mmCIF file of C-alpha atoms in Angstrom:
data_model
loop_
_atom_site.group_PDB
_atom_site.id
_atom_site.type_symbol
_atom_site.label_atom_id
_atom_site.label_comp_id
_atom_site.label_asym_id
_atom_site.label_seq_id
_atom_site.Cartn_x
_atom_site.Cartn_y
_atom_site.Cartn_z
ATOM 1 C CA UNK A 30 -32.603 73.875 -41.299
ATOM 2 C CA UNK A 31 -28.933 74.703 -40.455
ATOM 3 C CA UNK A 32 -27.249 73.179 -37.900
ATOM 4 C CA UNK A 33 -23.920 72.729 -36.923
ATOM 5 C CA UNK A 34 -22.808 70.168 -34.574
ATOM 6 C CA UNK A 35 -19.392 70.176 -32.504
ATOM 7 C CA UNK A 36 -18.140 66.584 -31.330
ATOM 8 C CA UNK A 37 -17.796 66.007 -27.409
ATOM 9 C CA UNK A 38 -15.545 66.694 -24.546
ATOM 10 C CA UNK A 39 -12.049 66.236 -24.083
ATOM 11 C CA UNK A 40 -9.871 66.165 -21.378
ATOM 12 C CA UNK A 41 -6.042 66.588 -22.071
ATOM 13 C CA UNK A 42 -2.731 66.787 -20.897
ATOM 14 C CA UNK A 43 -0.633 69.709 -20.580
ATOM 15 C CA UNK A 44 1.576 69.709 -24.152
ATOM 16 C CA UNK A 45 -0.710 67.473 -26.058
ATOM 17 C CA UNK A 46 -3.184 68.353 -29.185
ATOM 18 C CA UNK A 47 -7.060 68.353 -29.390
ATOM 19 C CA UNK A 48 -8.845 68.376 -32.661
ATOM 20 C CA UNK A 49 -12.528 69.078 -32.393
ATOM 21 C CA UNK A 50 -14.915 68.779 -35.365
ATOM 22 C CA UNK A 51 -17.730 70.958 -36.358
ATOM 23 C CA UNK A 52 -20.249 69.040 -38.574
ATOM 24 C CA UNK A 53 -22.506 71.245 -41.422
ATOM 25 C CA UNK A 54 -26.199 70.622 -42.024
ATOM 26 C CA UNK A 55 -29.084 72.057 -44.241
ATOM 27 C CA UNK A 56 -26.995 74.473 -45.978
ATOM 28 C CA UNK A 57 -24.154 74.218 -49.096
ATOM 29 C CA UNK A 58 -20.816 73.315 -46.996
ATOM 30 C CA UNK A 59 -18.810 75.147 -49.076
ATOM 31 C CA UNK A 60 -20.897 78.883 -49.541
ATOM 32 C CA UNK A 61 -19.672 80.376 -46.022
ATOM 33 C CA UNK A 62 -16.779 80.641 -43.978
ATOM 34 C CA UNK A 63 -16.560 78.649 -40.343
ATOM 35 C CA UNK A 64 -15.124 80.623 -37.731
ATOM 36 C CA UNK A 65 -14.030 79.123 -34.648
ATOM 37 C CA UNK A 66 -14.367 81.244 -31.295
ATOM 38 C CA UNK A 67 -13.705 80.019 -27.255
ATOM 39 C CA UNK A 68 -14.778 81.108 -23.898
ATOM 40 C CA UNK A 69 -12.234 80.393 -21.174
ATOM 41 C CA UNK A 70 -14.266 80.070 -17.675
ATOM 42 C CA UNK A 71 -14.908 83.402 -16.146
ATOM 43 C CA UNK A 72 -13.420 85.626 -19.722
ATOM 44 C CA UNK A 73 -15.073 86.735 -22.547
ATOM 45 C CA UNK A 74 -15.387 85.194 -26.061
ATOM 46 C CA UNK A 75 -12.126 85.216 -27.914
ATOM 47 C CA UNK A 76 -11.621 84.431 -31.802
ATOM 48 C CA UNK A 77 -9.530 82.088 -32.894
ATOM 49 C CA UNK A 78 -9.679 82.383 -37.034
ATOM 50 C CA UNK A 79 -11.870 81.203 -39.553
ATOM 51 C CA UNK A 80 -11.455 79.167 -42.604
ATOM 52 C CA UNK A 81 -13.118 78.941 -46.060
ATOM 53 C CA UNK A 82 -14.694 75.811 -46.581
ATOM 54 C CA UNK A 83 -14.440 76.307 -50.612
ATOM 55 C CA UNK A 84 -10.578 77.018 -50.876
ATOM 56 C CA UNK A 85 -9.506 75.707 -47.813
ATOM 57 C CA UNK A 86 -7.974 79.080 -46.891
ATOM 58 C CA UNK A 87 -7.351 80.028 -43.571
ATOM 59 C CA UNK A 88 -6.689 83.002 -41.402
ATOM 60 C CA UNK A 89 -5.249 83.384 -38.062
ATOM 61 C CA UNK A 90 -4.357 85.709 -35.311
ATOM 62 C CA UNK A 91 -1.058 86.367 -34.218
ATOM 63 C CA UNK A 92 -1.420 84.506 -30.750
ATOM 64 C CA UNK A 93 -2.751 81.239 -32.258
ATOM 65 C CA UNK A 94 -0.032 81.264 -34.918
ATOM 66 C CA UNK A 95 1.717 78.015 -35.134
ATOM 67 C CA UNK A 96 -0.292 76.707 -32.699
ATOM 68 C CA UNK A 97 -4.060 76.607 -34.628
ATOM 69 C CA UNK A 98 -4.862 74.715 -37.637
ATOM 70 C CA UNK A 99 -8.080 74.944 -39.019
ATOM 71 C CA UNK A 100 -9.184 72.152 -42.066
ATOM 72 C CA UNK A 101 -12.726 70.616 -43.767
ATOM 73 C CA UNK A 102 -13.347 67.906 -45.288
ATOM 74 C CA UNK A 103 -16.115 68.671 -48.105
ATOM 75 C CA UNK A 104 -16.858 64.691 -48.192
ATOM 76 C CA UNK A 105 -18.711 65.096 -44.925
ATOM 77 C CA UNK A 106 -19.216 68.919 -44.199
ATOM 78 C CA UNK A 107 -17.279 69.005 -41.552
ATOM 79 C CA UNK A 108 -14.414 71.778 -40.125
ATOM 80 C CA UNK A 109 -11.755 71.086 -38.006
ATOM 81 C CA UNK A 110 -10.077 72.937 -35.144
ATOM 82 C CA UNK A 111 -6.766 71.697 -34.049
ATOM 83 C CA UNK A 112 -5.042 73.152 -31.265
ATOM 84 C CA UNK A 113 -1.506 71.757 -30.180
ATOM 85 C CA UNK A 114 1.056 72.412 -26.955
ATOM 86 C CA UNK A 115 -1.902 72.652 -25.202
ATOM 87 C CA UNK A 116 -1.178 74.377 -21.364
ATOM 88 C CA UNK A 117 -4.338 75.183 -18.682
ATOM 89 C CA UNK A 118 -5.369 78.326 -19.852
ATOM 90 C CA UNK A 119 -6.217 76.977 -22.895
ATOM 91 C CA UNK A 120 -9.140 75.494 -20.855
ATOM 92 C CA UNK A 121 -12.426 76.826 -22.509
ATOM 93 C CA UNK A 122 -15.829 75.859 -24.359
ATOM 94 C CA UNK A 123 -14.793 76.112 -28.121
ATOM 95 C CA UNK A 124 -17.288 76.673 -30.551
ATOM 96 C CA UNK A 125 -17.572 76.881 -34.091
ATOM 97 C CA UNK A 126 -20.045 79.541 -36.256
ATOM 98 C CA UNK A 127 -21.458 80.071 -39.968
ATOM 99 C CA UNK A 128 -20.699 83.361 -41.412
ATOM 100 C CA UNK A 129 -23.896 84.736 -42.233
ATOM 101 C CA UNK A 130 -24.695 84.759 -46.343
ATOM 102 C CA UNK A 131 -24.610 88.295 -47.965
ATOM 103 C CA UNK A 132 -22.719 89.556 -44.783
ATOM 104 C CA UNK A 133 -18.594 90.726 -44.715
ATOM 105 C CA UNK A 134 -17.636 86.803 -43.860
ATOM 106 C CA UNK A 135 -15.577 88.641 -40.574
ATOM 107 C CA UNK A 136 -18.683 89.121 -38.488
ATOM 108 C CA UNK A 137 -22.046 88.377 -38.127
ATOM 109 C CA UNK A 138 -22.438 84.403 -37.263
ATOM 110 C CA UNK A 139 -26.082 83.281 -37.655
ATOM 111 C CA UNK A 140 -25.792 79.938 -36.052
ATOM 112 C CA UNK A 141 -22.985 78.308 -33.975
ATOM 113 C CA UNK A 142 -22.035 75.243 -32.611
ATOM 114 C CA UNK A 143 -23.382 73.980 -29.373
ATOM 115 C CA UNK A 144 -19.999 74.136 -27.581
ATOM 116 C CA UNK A 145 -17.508 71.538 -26.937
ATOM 117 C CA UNK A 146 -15.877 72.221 -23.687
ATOM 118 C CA UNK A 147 -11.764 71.399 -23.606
ATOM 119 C CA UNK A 148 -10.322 70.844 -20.284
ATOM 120 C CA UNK A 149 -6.503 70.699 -20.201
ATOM 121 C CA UNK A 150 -5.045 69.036 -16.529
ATOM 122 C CA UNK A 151 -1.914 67.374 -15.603
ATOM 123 C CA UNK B 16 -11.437 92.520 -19.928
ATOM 124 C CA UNK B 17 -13.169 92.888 -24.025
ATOM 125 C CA UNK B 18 -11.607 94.599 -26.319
ATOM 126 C CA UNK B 19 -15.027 96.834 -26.924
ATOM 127 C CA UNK B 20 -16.968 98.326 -24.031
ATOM 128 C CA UNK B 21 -20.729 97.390 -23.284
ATOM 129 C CA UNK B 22 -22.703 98.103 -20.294
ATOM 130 C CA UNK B 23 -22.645 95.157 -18.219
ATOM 131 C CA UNK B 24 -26.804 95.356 -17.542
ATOM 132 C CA UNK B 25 -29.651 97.171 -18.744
ATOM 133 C CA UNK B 26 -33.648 96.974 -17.918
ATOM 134 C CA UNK B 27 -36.364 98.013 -19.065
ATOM 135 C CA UNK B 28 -40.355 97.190 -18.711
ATOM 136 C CA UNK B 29 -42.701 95.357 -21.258
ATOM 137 C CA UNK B 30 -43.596 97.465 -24.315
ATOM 138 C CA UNK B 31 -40.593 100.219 -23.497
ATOM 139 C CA UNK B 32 -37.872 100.796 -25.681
ATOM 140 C CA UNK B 33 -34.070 100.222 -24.525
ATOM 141 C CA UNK B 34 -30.456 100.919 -26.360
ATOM 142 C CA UNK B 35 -27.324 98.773 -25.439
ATOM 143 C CA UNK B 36 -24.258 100.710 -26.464
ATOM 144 C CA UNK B 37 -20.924 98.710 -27.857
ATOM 145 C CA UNK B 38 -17.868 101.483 -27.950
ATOM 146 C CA UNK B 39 -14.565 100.789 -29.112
ATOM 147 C CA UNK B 40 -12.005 102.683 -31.252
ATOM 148 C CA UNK B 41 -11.334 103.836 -34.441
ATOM 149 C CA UNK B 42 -9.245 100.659 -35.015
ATOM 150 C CA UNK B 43 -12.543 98.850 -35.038
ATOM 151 C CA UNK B 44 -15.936 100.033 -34.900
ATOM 152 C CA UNK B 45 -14.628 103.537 -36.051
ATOM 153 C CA UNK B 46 -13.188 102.708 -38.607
ATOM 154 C CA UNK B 47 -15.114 99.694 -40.600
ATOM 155 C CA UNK B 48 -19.011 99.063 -40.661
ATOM 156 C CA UNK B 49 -18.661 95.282 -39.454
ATOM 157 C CA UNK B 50 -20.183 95.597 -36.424
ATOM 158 C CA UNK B 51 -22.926 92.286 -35.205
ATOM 159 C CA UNK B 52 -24.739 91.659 -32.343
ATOM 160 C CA UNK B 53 -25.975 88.549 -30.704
ATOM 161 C CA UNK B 54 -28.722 87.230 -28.447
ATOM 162 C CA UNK B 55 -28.189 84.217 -25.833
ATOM 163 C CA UNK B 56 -30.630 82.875 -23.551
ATOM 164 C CA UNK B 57 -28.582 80.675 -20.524
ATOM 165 C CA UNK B 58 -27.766 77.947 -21.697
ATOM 166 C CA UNK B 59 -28.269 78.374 -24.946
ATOM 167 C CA UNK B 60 -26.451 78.455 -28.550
ATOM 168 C CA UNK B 61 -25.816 82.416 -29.654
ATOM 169 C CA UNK B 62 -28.425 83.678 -32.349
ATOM 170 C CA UNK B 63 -27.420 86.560 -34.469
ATOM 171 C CA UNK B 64 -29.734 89.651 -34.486
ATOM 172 C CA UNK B 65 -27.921 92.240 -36.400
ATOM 173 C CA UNK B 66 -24.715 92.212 -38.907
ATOM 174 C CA UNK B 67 -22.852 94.642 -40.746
ATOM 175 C CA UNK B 68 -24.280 97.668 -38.428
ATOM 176 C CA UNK B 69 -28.218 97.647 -39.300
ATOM 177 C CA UNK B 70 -29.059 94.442 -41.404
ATOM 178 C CA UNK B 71 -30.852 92.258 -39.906
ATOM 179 C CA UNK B 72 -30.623 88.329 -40.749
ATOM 180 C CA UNK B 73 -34.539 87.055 -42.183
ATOM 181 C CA UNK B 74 -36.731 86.029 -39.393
ATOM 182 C CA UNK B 75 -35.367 88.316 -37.141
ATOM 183 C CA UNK B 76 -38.157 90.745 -35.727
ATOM 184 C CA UNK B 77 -37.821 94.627 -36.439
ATOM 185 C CA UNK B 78 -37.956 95.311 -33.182
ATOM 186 C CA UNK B 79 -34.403 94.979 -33.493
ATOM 187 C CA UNK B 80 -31.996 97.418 -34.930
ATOM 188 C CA UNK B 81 -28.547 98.403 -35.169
ATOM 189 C CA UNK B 82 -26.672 101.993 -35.404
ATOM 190 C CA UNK B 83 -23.478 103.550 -35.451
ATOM 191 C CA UNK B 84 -22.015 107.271 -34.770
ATOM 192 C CA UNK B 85 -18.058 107.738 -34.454
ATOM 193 C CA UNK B 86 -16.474 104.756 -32.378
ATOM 194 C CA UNK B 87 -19.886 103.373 -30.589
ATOM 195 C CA UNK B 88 -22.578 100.851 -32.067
ATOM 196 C CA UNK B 89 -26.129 100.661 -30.778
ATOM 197 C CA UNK B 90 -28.488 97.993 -30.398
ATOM 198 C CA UNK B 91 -31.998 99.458 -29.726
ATOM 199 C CA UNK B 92 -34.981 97.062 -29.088
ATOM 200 C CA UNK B 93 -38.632 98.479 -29.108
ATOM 201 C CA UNK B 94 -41.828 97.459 -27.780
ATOM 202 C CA UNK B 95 -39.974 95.129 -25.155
ATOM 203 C CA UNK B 96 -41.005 91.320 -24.379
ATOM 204 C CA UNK B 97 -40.329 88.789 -21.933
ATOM 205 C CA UNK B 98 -38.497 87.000 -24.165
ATOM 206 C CA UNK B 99 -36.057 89.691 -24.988
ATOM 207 C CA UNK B 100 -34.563 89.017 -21.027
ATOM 208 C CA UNK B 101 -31.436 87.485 -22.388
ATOM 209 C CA UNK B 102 -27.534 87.908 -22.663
ATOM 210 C CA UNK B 103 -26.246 90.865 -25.931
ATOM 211 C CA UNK B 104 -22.901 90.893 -27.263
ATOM 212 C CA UNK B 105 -21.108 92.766 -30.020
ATOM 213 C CA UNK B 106 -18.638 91.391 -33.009
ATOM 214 C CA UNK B 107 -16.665 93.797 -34.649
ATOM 215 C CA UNK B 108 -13.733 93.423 -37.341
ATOM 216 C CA UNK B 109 -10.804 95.410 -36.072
ATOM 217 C CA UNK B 110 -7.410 96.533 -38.251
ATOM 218 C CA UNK B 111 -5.287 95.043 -35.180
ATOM 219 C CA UNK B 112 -4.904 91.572 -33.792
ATOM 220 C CA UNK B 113 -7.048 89.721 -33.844
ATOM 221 C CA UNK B 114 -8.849 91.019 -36.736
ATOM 222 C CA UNK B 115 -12.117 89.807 -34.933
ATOM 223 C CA UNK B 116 -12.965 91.286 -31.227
ATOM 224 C CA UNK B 117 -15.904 90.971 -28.954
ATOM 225 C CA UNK B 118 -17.917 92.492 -26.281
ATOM 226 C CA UNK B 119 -18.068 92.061 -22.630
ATOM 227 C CA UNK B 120 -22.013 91.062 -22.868
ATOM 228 C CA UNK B 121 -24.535 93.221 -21.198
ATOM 229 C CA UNK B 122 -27.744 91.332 -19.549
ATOM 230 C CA UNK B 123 -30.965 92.858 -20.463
ATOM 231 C CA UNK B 124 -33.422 92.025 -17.484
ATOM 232 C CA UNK B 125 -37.426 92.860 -18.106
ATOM 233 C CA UNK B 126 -38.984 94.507 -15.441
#
């Protein structure tokens, strides 16, 4: 059975970094991308790029650039989603989601994260 | 505001048939057949119901299915349940940025 499971809450300071982890179960780590995706209170779901667990490759959009870095670590079948400078609108539930097998790896997520909310306050 | 255009609720009664419509451009759904659609119940974590236009992930019922004509995708369910009263988005790969864009959600209620 797949599951994927984010680690807990944070609560940070305007200009600081959160890193939250996405942990792999019941399927092989490295066959799908993760994609990472938030939803600030009130908007609607935003991506935020994806990464291949096999090659460790990575794509972006243009208004996380510099600021996102997404990473695994094949050891435990976990991703990573780093965000730095973070500011108040970057206040949101971030989740992370499989790609589904046979699919175009852009869309199509078959099972996600349960949500790890990120609250950024002064 | 979503980059692609769904109705923000639809209804329908037990056993009845209902389409929720996801219209964009040809930048996205126009012009690529990566279109997806979700279920989520409140409170729940998404579940995928349709990918790449009409496939449908196993274990998924065929009462689900997915369409496209020109810039709008369709999500039709048939032979409506209780247990289809949930939230519906759409995921669709787009040649702008982000590559990746989403629906507003519609909420299906059952009569």
């Amino acid at each position: 059975q797949v599951h994927l499971v984010q680690s807990g809450a944070e609560v940070k300071k305007p200009g600081a970094s959160v890193k939250v982890s996405c942990k792999a179960s019941g399927y092989t780590f490295s066959a799908n991308y993760v994609h990472w995706v938030r939803r600030a209170p009130g908007q609607g779901l935003e991506w935020m790029g994806r990464i291949n667990p096999n090659s460790g490759s990575t794509n972006y959009p243009q208004k996380f650039q510099g600021r996102v870095t997404m990473t695994r670590d094949m050891t435990t079948s976990t991703a990573y989603m780093e965000l730095s400078g973070l500011r108040s609108d970057d206040t949101a539930i971030y989740y992370c989601a499989r790609a589904v097998p046979g699919g175009s790896t852009w869309t199509g997520f078959d099972f996600w994260g349960q949500g790890t909310l990120v609250t950024v306050s002064s | 505001q979503s980059d692609l255009t769904q109705p923000a609720s639809v209804s329908g009664s037990p056993g009845q048939s209902i389409t929720i419509s996801c219209t964009g451009n040809s930048s996205d759904i126009g012009g690529y057949n990566y279109v997806s659609w979700n279920q989520q119940h409140p409170g729940k974590a998404p579940t995928l119901l349709i990918y790449d236009i009409a496939n449908r992930p196993s274990g998924v019922s065929t009462r689900f299915s997915g369409s496209k004509s020109g810039n709008t995708a369709s999500l039709t369910i048939s032979g409506l349940q209780a247990e289809d009263e949930a939230d519906y988005f759409c995921t669709s790969y787009t040649s702008r940025s982000p590559v990746v864009v989403f629906g507003g959600g519609t909420r299906l209620t059952v009569l």
